[in-house]
């Protein structure tokens, strides 16, 4: 492999099965992930976690805190600060209930997987240290789905600070994948007084690194990443400060990105419209699993 691009060994077989009509696309599950930033000596740093090698999907790959929407995230009103749900619905391209669920998932998953909570007791306040035993008990209950995020906020008298999030990108898992997600990527700045913790049961390592250094590690083949991760890292590298990246989110294009797959002369071909660096021909009877993609499209 020339770089650290992750792909599953079963993809060629699934692409062929989809083309033959033997399988049908799975409906993608809504999800959210957060690029958590803080300023370093040379510019912004981003928080990454490495998925355990035993994970069924993208084991060993570096990613951001994130996960699927909890169905309870849109079934009741919650304490809310920042842009209203209508604004978020327009920005994310969904209805208001869906917007609440996606934003809640972003904030909840950041707390579950990094111990960082984007919420506060007032519209202009954010919680400080969240490392106490009582906070940890609530975090564990959220992970176990014994406590909904709305109940958690109500119990503590907190408002979700939607203004601390900036929508950055949207990627949809290819149709041939067995596990599919429609994922919104957000950017956020680490709140004062809080710190990240290695709390995710799905990760075996966490790091703060500059987007440029992480991208260089990917280019060398040292860091394994999925296309959405490295693509968003490259886009973060243009910003000099964490606050600058958050401000830039207002102008980001949220048109969904989704890989296309097909057969060319019986060879499996993957293309990523708008992100041609990821185009490739995975392992196939005549293909090179690490070779570049074709010039044409499928």
PDB file of C-alpha atoms in Angstrom:
ATOM      1  CA  UNK A   1       0.000   0.000   0.000  1.00  0.00           C
ATOM      2  CA  UNK A   2       1.473   3.341  -1.073  1.00  0.00           C
ATOM      3  CA  UNK A   3      -0.316   5.256   1.680  1.00  0.00           C
ATOM      4  CA  UNK A   4      -2.521   4.588   4.682  1.00  0.00           C
ATOM      5  CA  UNK A   5      -5.857   4.355   2.867  1.00  0.00           C
ATOM      6  CA  UNK A   6      -8.085   1.796   4.559  1.00  0.00           C
ATOM      7  CA  UNK A   7     -10.284  -0.534   2.559  1.00  0.00           C
ATOM      8  CA  UNK A   8     -11.931  -3.822   3.420  1.00  0.00           C
ATOM      9  CA  UNK A   9     -10.763  -7.050   1.820  1.00  0.00           C
ATOM     10  CA  UNK A  10     -14.359  -8.098   1.210  1.00  0.00           C
ATOM     11  CA  UNK A  11     -15.179  -5.034  -0.899  1.00  0.00           C
ATOM     12  CA  UNK A  12     -14.455  -6.547  -4.346  1.00  0.00           C
ATOM     13  CA  UNK A  13     -16.720  -9.506  -3.615  1.00  0.00           C
ATOM     14  CA  UNK A  14     -19.497  -7.216  -2.379  1.00  0.00           C
ATOM     15  CA  UNK A  15     -19.174  -4.906  -5.392  1.00  0.00           C
ATOM     16  CA  UNK A  16     -19.571  -7.900  -7.698  1.00  0.00           C
ATOM     17  CA  UNK A  17     -22.545  -9.168  -5.701  1.00  0.00           C
ATOM     18  CA  UNK A  18     -24.210  -5.740  -5.873  1.00  0.00           C
ATOM     19  CA  UNK A  19     -23.616  -5.498  -9.622  1.00  0.00           C
ATOM     20  CA  UNK A  20     -25.135  -8.968 -10.056  1.00  0.00           C
ATOM     21  CA  UNK A  21     -28.170  -8.078  -7.964  1.00  0.00           C
ATOM     22  CA  UNK A  22     -27.314 -10.657  -5.315  1.00  0.00           C
ATOM     23  CA  UNK A  23     -27.339  -8.068  -2.525  1.00  0.00           C
ATOM     24  CA  UNK A  24     -29.213  -4.813  -2.067  1.00  0.00           C
ATOM     25  CA  UNK A  25     -27.860  -1.599  -0.543  1.00  0.00           C
ATOM     26  CA  UNK A  26     -28.374  -1.273   3.201  1.00  0.00           C
ATOM     27  CA  UNK A  27     -30.110   1.908   4.347  1.00  0.00           C
ATOM     28  CA  UNK A  28     -27.421   4.146   5.873  1.00  0.00           C
ATOM     29  CA  UNK A  29     -27.718   4.963   9.555  1.00  0.00           C
ATOM     30  CA  UNK A  30     -27.435   8.619  10.579  1.00  0.00           C
ATOM     31  CA  UNK A  31     -24.220   9.400  12.430  1.00  0.00           C
ATOM     32  CA  UNK A  32     -22.072  12.298  13.568  1.00  0.00           C
ATOM     33  CA  UNK A  33     -18.384  12.764  14.303  1.00  0.00           C
ATOM     34  CA  UNK A  34     -16.460  15.702  15.763  1.00  0.00           C
ATOM     35  CA  UNK A  35     -13.024  17.050  14.918  1.00  0.00           C
ATOM     36  CA  UNK A  36     -12.061  18.402  18.318  1.00  0.00           C
ATOM     37  CA  UNK A  37      -9.400  21.125  18.121  1.00  0.00           C
ATOM     38  CA  UNK A  38      -7.101  23.044  20.422  1.00  0.00           C
ATOM     39  CA  UNK A  39      -4.273  25.433  19.647  1.00  0.00           C
ATOM     40  CA  UNK A  40      -0.683  24.249  19.728  1.00  0.00           C
ATOM     41  CA  UNK A  41       2.631  26.047  19.306  1.00  0.00           C
ATOM     42  CA  UNK A  42       2.514  25.777  15.521  1.00  0.00           C
ATOM     43  CA  UNK A  43      -1.223  25.954  14.923  1.00  0.00           C
ATOM     44  CA  UNK A  44      -4.313  23.901  15.695  1.00  0.00           C
ATOM     45  CA  UNK A  45      -4.084  20.314  16.916  1.00  0.00           C
ATOM     46  CA  UNK A  46      -6.804  17.727  16.320  1.00  0.00           C
ATOM     47  CA  UNK A  47      -7.830  14.865  18.591  1.00  0.00           C
ATOM     48  CA  UNK A  48      -7.671  11.424  16.956  1.00  0.00           C
ATOM     49  CA  UNK A  49      -8.337   7.965  18.296  1.00  0.00           C
ATOM     50  CA  UNK A  50      -7.201   4.654  16.842  1.00  0.00           C
ATOM     51  CA  UNK A  51      -9.897   2.033  16.462  1.00  0.00           C
ATOM     52  CA  UNK A  52      -9.034  -1.329  18.005  1.00  0.00           C
ATOM     53  CA  UNK A  53      -7.735  -3.857  15.506  1.00  0.00           C
ATOM     54  CA  UNK A  54     -10.496  -6.226  16.618  1.00  0.00           C
ATOM     55  CA  UNK A  55     -13.233  -3.857  15.406  1.00  0.00           C
ATOM     56  CA  UNK A  56     -15.324  -5.318  12.602  1.00  0.00           C
ATOM     57  CA  UNK A  57     -15.306  -2.028  10.696  1.00  0.00           C
ATOM     58  CA  UNK A  58     -12.072  -0.090  10.020  1.00  0.00           C
ATOM     59  CA  UNK A  59     -10.053  -1.834  12.725  1.00  0.00           C
ATOM     60  CA  UNK A  60      -6.697  -0.113  13.277  1.00  0.00           C
ATOM     61  CA  UNK A  61      -7.764   3.076  11.509  1.00  0.00           C
ATOM     62  CA  UNK A  62      -7.491   6.537  13.047  1.00  0.00           C
ATOM     63  CA  UNK A  63     -10.744   8.455  13.343  1.00  0.00           C
ATOM     64  CA  UNK A  64     -12.507  11.175  15.344  1.00  0.00           C
ATOM     65  CA  UNK A  65     -14.909  10.667  18.247  1.00  0.00           C
ATOM     66  CA  UNK A  66     -18.309   9.842  16.819  1.00  0.00           C
ATOM     67  CA  UNK A  67     -21.049   7.311  16.311  1.00  0.00           C
ATOM     68  CA  UNK A  68     -24.630   6.650  15.356  1.00  0.00           C
ATOM     69  CA  UNK A  69     -27.705   8.624  16.296  1.00  0.00           C
ATOM     70  CA  UNK A  70     -29.598   7.335  19.330  1.00  0.00           C
ATOM     71  CA  UNK A  71     -33.314   7.141  18.359  1.00  0.00           C
ATOM     72  CA  UNK A  72     -34.081   8.990  21.588  1.00  0.00           C
ATOM     73  CA  UNK A  73     -32.078  12.008  20.432  1.00  0.00           C
ATOM     74  CA  UNK A  74     -35.022  13.401  18.475  1.00  0.00           C
ATOM     75  CA  UNK A  75     -38.053  12.237  20.449  1.00  0.00           C
ATOM     76  CA  UNK A  76     -38.295  15.180  22.867  1.00  0.00           C
ATOM     77  CA  UNK A  77     -37.268  18.808  23.208  1.00  0.00           C
ATOM     78  CA  UNK A  78     -34.040  19.414  25.096  1.00  0.00           C
ATOM     79  CA  UNK A  79     -32.317  22.422  26.558  1.00  0.00           C
ATOM     80  CA  UNK A  80     -30.762  24.185  23.579  1.00  0.00           C
ATOM     81  CA  UNK A  81     -28.493  27.189  23.053  1.00  0.00           C
ATOM     82  CA  UNK A  82     -27.074  28.619  19.848  1.00  0.00           C
ATOM     83  CA  UNK A  83     -28.594  28.540  16.361  1.00  0.00           C
ATOM     84  CA  UNK A  84     -32.160  27.172  16.509  1.00  0.00           C
ATOM     85  CA  UNK A  85     -33.161  23.782  15.171  1.00  0.00           C
ATOM     86  CA  UNK A  86     -34.626  25.376  12.031  1.00  0.00           C
ATOM     87  CA  UNK A  87     -31.203  26.835  11.181  1.00  0.00           C
ATOM     88  CA  UNK A  88     -29.545  23.485  11.729  1.00  0.00           C
ATOM     89  CA  UNK A  89     -32.193  21.722   9.629  1.00  0.00           C
ATOM     90  CA  UNK A  90     -31.491  24.039   6.693  1.00  0.00           C
ATOM     91  CA  UNK A  91     -27.731  23.710   7.111  1.00  0.00           C
ATOM     92  CA  UNK A  92     -27.693  19.912   7.429  1.00  0.00           C
ATOM     93  CA  UNK A  93     -30.364  19.267   4.800  1.00  0.00           C
ATOM     94  CA  UNK A  94     -32.777  17.419   7.096  1.00  0.00           C
ATOM     95  CA  UNK A  95     -35.937  18.156   9.072  1.00  0.00           C
ATOM     96  CA  UNK A  96     -35.841  19.760  12.516  1.00  0.00           C
ATOM     97  CA  UNK A  97     -36.148  16.493  14.428  1.00  0.00           C
ATOM     98  CA  UNK A  98     -33.337  15.035  12.367  1.00  0.00           C
ATOM     99  CA  UNK A  99     -31.200  18.119  12.932  1.00  0.00           C
ATOM    100  CA  UNK A 100     -31.651  17.834  16.694  1.00  0.00           C
ATOM    101  CA  UNK A 101     -30.757  14.140  16.590  1.00  0.00           C
ATOM    102  CA  UNK A 102     -27.591  14.693  14.552  1.00  0.00           C
ATOM    103  CA  UNK A 103     -26.361  17.608  16.678  1.00  0.00           C
ATOM    104  CA  UNK A 104     -27.177  15.664  19.861  1.00  0.00           C
ATOM    105  CA  UNK A 105     -25.253  12.676  18.526  1.00  0.00           C
ATOM    106  CA  UNK A 106     -22.225  14.872  17.853  1.00  0.00           C
ATOM    107  CA  UNK A 107     -22.218  16.302  21.381  1.00  0.00           C
ATOM    108  CA  UNK A 108     -23.114  13.017  23.091  1.00  0.00           C
ATOM    109  CA  UNK A 109     -20.498  10.955  21.251  1.00  0.00           C
ATOM    110  CA  UNK A 110     -17.789  13.528  21.995  1.00  0.00           C
ATOM    111  CA  UNK A 111     -18.603  13.179  25.676  1.00  0.00           C
ATOM    112  CA  UNK A 112     -18.825   9.391  25.542  1.00  0.00           C
ATOM    113  CA  UNK A 113     -15.585   8.860  23.609  1.00  0.00           C
ATOM    114  CA  UNK A 114     -13.419  11.809  24.682  1.00  0.00           C
ATOM    115  CA  UNK A 115     -14.909  13.002  27.982  1.00  0.00           C
ATOM    116  CA  UNK A 116     -15.517  16.491  26.529  1.00  0.00           C
ATOM    117  CA  UNK A 117     -18.971  18.036  26.952  1.00  0.00           C
ATOM    118  CA  UNK A 118     -20.218  20.877  24.744  1.00  0.00           C
ATOM    119  CA  UNK A 119     -22.948  22.020  27.118  1.00  0.00           C
ATOM    120  CA  UNK A 120     -23.407  24.559  29.887  1.00  0.00           C
ATOM    121  CA  UNK A 121     -25.823  25.915  32.511  1.00  0.00           C
ATOM    122  CA  UNK A 122     -26.534  29.040  30.420  1.00  0.00           C
ATOM    123  CA  UNK A 123     -26.340  30.086  26.744  1.00  0.00           C
ATOM    124  CA  UNK A 124     -23.014  31.837  27.378  1.00  0.00           C
ATOM    125  CA  UNK A 125     -21.468  29.245  29.738  1.00  0.00           C
ATOM    126  CA  UNK A 126     -19.873  25.831  29.341  1.00  0.00           C
ATOM    127  CA  UNK A 127     -19.142  23.211  31.963  1.00  0.00           C
ATOM    128  CA  UNK A 128     -15.584  22.928  33.288  1.00  0.00           C
ATOM    129  CA  UNK A 129     -13.958  19.792  34.655  1.00  0.00           C
ATOM    130  CA  UNK A 130     -15.982  16.656  33.856  1.00  0.00           C
ATOM    131  CA  UNK A 131     -13.624  14.086  35.350  1.00  0.00           C
ATOM    132  CA  UNK A 132     -15.353  13.447  38.715  1.00  0.00           C
ATOM    133  CA  UNK A 133     -16.891  10.112  39.680  1.00  0.00           C
ATOM    134  CA  UNK A 134     -20.443  11.406  39.263  1.00  0.00           C
ATOM    135  CA  UNK A 135     -19.692  12.621  35.742  1.00  0.00           C
ATOM    136  CA  UNK A 136     -18.088   9.304  34.889  1.00  0.00           C
ATOM    137  CA  UNK A 137     -21.135   7.396  36.148  1.00  0.00           C
ATOM    138  CA  UNK A 138     -23.361   9.422  33.826  1.00  0.00           C
ATOM    139  CA  UNK A 139     -20.983   8.942  30.909  1.00  0.00           C
ATOM    140  CA  UNK A 140     -20.997   5.167  31.400  1.00  0.00           C
ATOM    141  CA  UNK A 141     -24.794   5.197  31.603  1.00  0.00           C
ATOM    142  CA  UNK A 142     -24.956   7.108  28.316  1.00  0.00           C
ATOM    143  CA  UNK A 143     -22.653   4.591  26.627  1.00  0.00           C
ATOM    144  CA  UNK A 144     -24.812   1.721  27.905  1.00  0.00           C
ATOM    145  CA  UNK A 145     -27.951   3.547  26.696  1.00  0.00           C
ATOM    146  CA  UNK A 146     -29.316   3.366  30.243  1.00  0.00           C
ATOM    147  CA  UNK A 147     -29.623   7.154  30.147  1.00  0.00           C
ATOM    148  CA  UNK A 148     -30.708   9.263  27.200  1.00  0.00           C
ATOM    149  CA  UNK A 149     -28.840  12.431  26.375  1.00  0.00           C
ATOM    150  CA  UNK A 150     -31.969  14.518  26.987  1.00  0.00           C
ATOM    151  CA  UNK A 151     -32.351  12.977  30.441  1.00  0.00           C
ATOM    152  CA  UNK A 152     -28.681  13.612  31.157  1.00  0.00           C
ATOM    153  CA  UNK A 153     -28.968  17.300  30.280  1.00  0.00           C
ATOM    154  CA  UNK A 154     -32.207  17.707  32.233  1.00  0.00           C
ATOM    155  CA  UNK A 155     -30.763  16.020  35.302  1.00  0.00           C
ATOM    156  CA  UNK A 156     -27.833  18.412  35.355  1.00  0.00           C
ATOM    157  CA  UNK A 157     -29.692  21.550  34.280  1.00  0.00           C
ATOM    158  CA  UNK A 158     -27.606  21.943  31.154  1.00  0.00           C
ATOM    159  CA  UNK A 159     -28.181  23.398  27.698  1.00  0.00           C
ATOM    160  CA  UNK A 160     -26.661  21.839  24.608  1.00  0.00           C
ATOM    161  CA  UNK A 161     -24.339  24.479  23.141  1.00  0.00           C
ATOM    162  CA  UNK A 162     -24.968  24.051  19.432  1.00  0.00           C
ATOM    163  CA  UNK A 163     -23.010  27.246  18.783  1.00  0.00           C
ATOM    164  CA  UNK A 164     -19.826  25.414  19.802  1.00  0.00           C
ATOM    165  CA  UNK A 165     -20.176  23.136  16.763  1.00  0.00           C
ATOM    166  CA  UNK A 166     -19.427  23.969  13.155  1.00  0.00           C
ATOM    167  CA  UNK A 167     -20.753  21.684  10.382  1.00  0.00           C
ATOM    168  CA  UNK A 168     -17.828  20.711   8.153  1.00  0.00           C
ATOM    169  CA  UNK A 169     -18.636  17.852   5.758  1.00  0.00           C
ATOM    170  CA  UNK A 170     -20.970  14.964   5.019  1.00  0.00           C
ATOM    171  CA  UNK A 171     -19.908  11.523   3.812  1.00  0.00           C
ATOM    172  CA  UNK A 172     -22.090   8.501   3.046  1.00  0.00           C
ATOM    173  CA  UNK A 173     -20.733   4.942   3.174  1.00  0.00           C
ATOM    174  CA  UNK A 174     -20.696   3.289  -0.295  1.00  0.00           C
ATOM    175  CA  UNK A 175     -23.739   1.239  -1.311  1.00  0.00           C
ATOM    176  CA  UNK A 176     -21.818  -2.035  -1.360  1.00  0.00           C
ATOM    177  CA  UNK A 177     -20.805  -1.849   2.316  1.00  0.00           C
ATOM    178  CA  UNK A 178     -22.565  -4.098   4.819  1.00  0.00           C
ATOM    179  CA  UNK A 179     -22.475  -1.328   7.476  1.00  0.00           C
ATOM    180  CA  UNK A 180     -23.521   2.033   6.084  1.00  0.00           C
ATOM    181  CA  UNK A 181     -23.563   5.465   7.702  1.00  0.00           C
ATOM    182  CA  UNK A 182     -24.709   8.892   6.596  1.00  0.00           C
ATOM    183  CA  UNK A 183     -22.202  10.872   8.638  1.00  0.00           C
ATOM    184  CA  UNK A 184     -22.041  14.586   9.328  1.00  0.00           C
ATOM    185  CA  UNK A 185     -18.587  15.869  10.330  1.00  0.00           C
ATOM    186  CA  UNK A 186     -18.362  18.789  12.758  1.00  0.00           C
ATOM    187  CA  UNK A 187     -15.533  20.900  14.119  1.00  0.00           C
ATOM    188  CA  UNK A 188     -15.374  22.148  17.732  1.00  0.00           C
ATOM    189  CA  UNK A 189     -12.816  23.834  19.978  1.00  0.00           C
ATOM    190  CA  UNK A 190     -11.889  22.180  23.276  1.00  0.00           C
ATOM    191  CA  UNK A 191     -13.692  24.238  25.973  1.00  0.00           C
ATOM    192  CA  UNK A 192     -11.565  25.963  28.644  1.00  0.00           C
ATOM    193  CA  UNK A 193     -11.132  23.830  31.755  1.00  0.00           C
ATOM    194  CA  UNK A 194     -11.878  20.551  29.991  1.00  0.00           C
ATOM    195  CA  UNK A 195      -9.453  17.933  28.768  1.00  0.00           C
ATOM    196  CA  UNK A 196      -9.779  14.853  26.629  1.00  0.00           C
ATOM    197  CA  UNK A 197      -9.632  11.414  28.192  1.00  0.00           C
ATOM    198  CA  UNK A 198      -9.147   7.971  26.687  1.00  0.00           C
ATOM    199  CA  UNK A 199     -12.685   6.807  27.433  1.00  0.00           C
ATOM    200  CA  UNK A 200     -13.691   4.942  24.281  1.00  0.00           C
ATOM    201  CA  UNK A 201     -13.949   1.169  24.521  1.00  0.00           C
ATOM    202  CA  UNK A 202     -13.532   1.091  20.736  1.00  0.00           C
ATOM    203  CA  UNK A 203     -10.093   2.751  20.744  1.00  0.00           C
ATOM    204  CA  UNK A 204      -6.666   1.601  21.907  1.00  0.00           C
ATOM    205  CA  UNK A 205      -4.845   4.924  21.470  1.00  0.00           C
ATOM    206  CA  UNK A 206      -5.629   8.644  21.411  1.00  0.00           C
ATOM    207  CA  UNK A 207      -3.413  11.479  20.203  1.00  0.00           C
ATOM    208  CA  UNK A 208      -3.376  15.241  19.731  1.00  0.00           C
ATOM    209  CA  UNK A 209      -1.581  16.007  16.486  1.00  0.00           C
ATOM    210  CA  UNK A 210      -1.497  18.677  13.819  1.00  0.00           C
ATOM    211  CA  UNK A 211      -3.550  17.953  10.691  1.00  0.00           C
ATOM    212  CA  UNK A 212      -0.388  18.363   8.613  1.00  0.00           C
ATOM    213  CA  UNK A 213       1.580  15.822  10.662  1.00  0.00           C
ATOM    214  CA  UNK A 214      -1.298  13.348  10.624  1.00  0.00           C
ATOM    215  CA  UNK A 215      -1.667  13.709   6.858  1.00  0.00           C
ATOM    216  CA  UNK A 216       2.079  13.175   6.421  1.00  0.00           C
ATOM    217  CA  UNK A 217       1.838   9.979   8.481  1.00  0.00           C
ATOM    218  CA  UNK A 218      -0.985   8.805   6.228  1.00  0.00           C
ATOM    219  CA  UNK A 219       1.006   9.645   3.079  1.00  0.00           C
ATOM    220  CA  UNK A 220       3.943   7.575   4.369  1.00  0.00           C
ATOM    221  CA  UNK A 221       1.640   4.659   5.127  1.00  0.00           C
ATOM    222  CA  UNK A 222       2.279   4.934   8.874  1.00  0.00           C
ATOM    223  CA  UNK A 223      -1.277   5.951   9.843  1.00  0.00           C
ATOM    224  CA  UNK A 224      -4.269   4.016   8.567  1.00  0.00           C
ATOM    225  CA  UNK A 225      -7.326   6.160   7.780  1.00  0.00           C
ATOM    226  CA  UNK A 226     -10.581   6.019   5.894  1.00  0.00           C
ATOM    227  CA  UNK A 227     -11.029   8.545   3.050  1.00  0.00           C
ATOM    228  CA  UNK A 228     -13.360  10.878   5.010  1.00  0.00           C
ATOM    229  CA  UNK A 229     -10.808  11.178   7.830  1.00  0.00           C
ATOM    230  CA  UNK A 230      -7.817  12.072   5.693  1.00  0.00           C
ATOM    231  CA  UNK A 231      -9.913  14.342   3.445  1.00  0.00           C
ATOM    232  CA  UNK A 232     -11.167  16.386   6.394  1.00  0.00           C
ATOM    233  CA  UNK A 233      -7.670  16.476   7.928  1.00  0.00           C
ATOM    234  CA  UNK A 234      -6.309  17.969   4.727  1.00  0.00           C
ATOM    235  CA  UNK A 235      -9.045  20.612   4.760  1.00  0.00           C
ATOM    236  CA  UNK A 236      -8.216  21.560   8.378  1.00  0.00           C
ATOM    237  CA  UNK A 237      -4.545  22.118   7.547  1.00  0.00           C
ATOM    238  CA  UNK A 238      -5.323  25.450   5.873  1.00  0.00           C
ATOM    239  CA  UNK A 239      -6.298  27.107   9.172  1.00  0.00           C
ATOM    240  CA  UNK A 240      -3.882  28.826  11.557  1.00  0.00           C
ATOM    241  CA  UNK A 241      -6.005  28.593  14.719  1.00  0.00           C
ATOM    242  CA  UNK A 242      -8.718  26.395  16.166  1.00  0.00           C
ATOM    243  CA  UNK A 243     -11.087  29.363  16.339  1.00  0.00           C
ATOM    244  CA  UNK A 244     -10.343  30.153  12.705  1.00  0.00           C
ATOM    245  CA  UNK A 245     -11.318  26.646  11.651  1.00  0.00           C
ATOM    246  CA  UNK A 246     -14.564  26.867  13.623  1.00  0.00           C
ATOM    247  CA  UNK A 247     -15.377  30.205  11.987  1.00  0.00           C
ATOM    248  CA  UNK A 248     -14.661  28.761   8.529  1.00  0.00           C
ATOM    249  CA  UNK A 249     -17.310  26.083   9.017  1.00  0.00           C
ATOM    250  CA  UNK A 250     -19.979  28.607   8.005  1.00  0.00           C
ATOM    251  CA  UNK A 251     -18.771  28.478   4.408  1.00  0.00           C
ATOM    252  CA  UNK A 252     -18.249  24.743   4.090  1.00  0.00           C
ATOM    253  CA  UNK A 253     -20.030  22.766   1.361  1.00  0.00           C
ATOM    254  CA  UNK A 254     -22.102  19.981   2.937  1.00  0.00           C
ATOM    255  CA  UNK A 255     -23.007  18.202  -0.291  1.00  0.00           C
ATOM    256  CA  UNK A 256     -22.701  14.483   0.544  1.00  0.00           C
ATOM    257  CA  UNK A 257     -19.687  12.566  -0.742  1.00  0.00           C
ATOM    258  CA  UNK A 258     -20.213   8.921  -1.649  1.00  0.00           C
ATOM    259  CA  UNK A 259     -17.938   6.479  -3.449  1.00  0.00           C
ATOM    260  CA  UNK A 260     -19.074   4.862  -6.672  1.00  0.00           C
ATOM    261  CA  UNK A 261     -18.249   1.283  -7.522  1.00  0.00           C
ATOM    262  CA  UNK A 262     -18.572  -0.800 -10.638  1.00  0.00           C
ATOM    263  CA  UNK A 263     -16.909  -3.245 -12.989  1.00  0.00           C
ATOM    264  CA  UNK A 264     -14.681  -2.274 -15.923  1.00  0.00           C
ATOM    265  CA  UNK A 265     -13.634  -5.276 -18.015  1.00  0.00           C
ATOM    266  CA  UNK A 266     -14.579  -7.437 -15.025  1.00  0.00           C
ATOM    267  CA  UNK A 267     -12.256  -5.438 -12.770  1.00  0.00           C
ATOM    268  CA  UNK A 268     -13.611  -3.736  -9.663  1.00  0.00           C
ATOM    269  CA  UNK A 269     -13.181   0.040  -9.771  1.00  0.00           C
ATOM    270  CA  UNK A 270     -13.850   2.516  -6.931  1.00  0.00           C
ATOM    271  CA  UNK A 271     -14.106   6.243  -7.562  1.00  0.00           C
ATOM    272  CA  UNK A 272     -14.665   9.117  -5.124  1.00  0.00           C
ATOM    273  CA  UNK A 273     -16.163  12.083  -7.011  1.00  0.00           C
ATOM    274  CA  UNK A 274     -14.347  15.245  -6.008  1.00  0.00           C
ATOM    275  CA  UNK A 275     -11.692  13.243  -4.129  1.00  0.00           C
ATOM    276  CA  UNK A 276      -9.804  11.462  -6.861  1.00  0.00           C
ATOM    277  CA  UNK A 277      -6.804  10.671  -4.651  1.00  0.00           C
ATOM    278  CA  UNK A 278      -8.867   7.813  -3.208  1.00  0.00           C
ATOM    279  CA  UNK A 279      -9.804   6.226  -6.546  1.00  0.00           C
ATOM    280  CA  UNK A 280      -8.479   2.696  -6.751  1.00  0.00           C
ATOM    281  CA  UNK A 281      -8.829  -0.830  -8.011  1.00  0.00           C
ATOM    282  CA  UNK A 282      -9.052  -3.122  -4.964  1.00  0.00           C
ATOM    283  CA  UNK A 283      -7.824  -6.700  -5.060  1.00  0.00           C
ATOM    284  CA  UNK A 284      -9.370  -8.482  -8.014  1.00  0.00           C
ATOM    285  CA  UNK A 285      -8.324 -11.142 -10.528  1.00  0.00           C
ATOM    286  CA  UNK A 286      -6.474  -8.580 -12.655  1.00  0.00           C
ATOM    287  CA  UNK A 287      -6.102  -5.677 -10.259  1.00  0.00           C
ATOM    288  CA  UNK A 288      -3.456  -4.208  -8.007  1.00  0.00           C
ATOM    289  CA  UNK A 289      -4.900  -3.715  -4.502  1.00  0.00           C
ATOM    290  CA  UNK A 290      -2.776  -0.628  -3.929  1.00  0.00           C
ATOM    291  CA  UNK A 291      -2.738   0.816  -7.411  1.00  0.00           C
ATOM    292  CA  UNK A 292      -4.249   4.149  -8.412  1.00  0.00           C
ATOM    293  CA  UNK A 293      -7.754   4.400  -9.718  1.00  0.00           C
ATOM    294  CA  UNK A 294      -8.725   4.628 -13.367  1.00  0.00           C
ATOM    295  CA  UNK A 295      -9.031   7.779 -15.378  1.00  0.00           C
ATOM    296  CA  UNK A 296     -12.632   7.009 -16.220  1.00  0.00           C
ATOM    297  CA  UNK A 297     -15.712   6.809 -14.035  1.00  0.00           C
ATOM    298  CA  UNK A 298     -18.208   4.068 -13.399  1.00  0.00           C
TER     299      UNK A 298
END
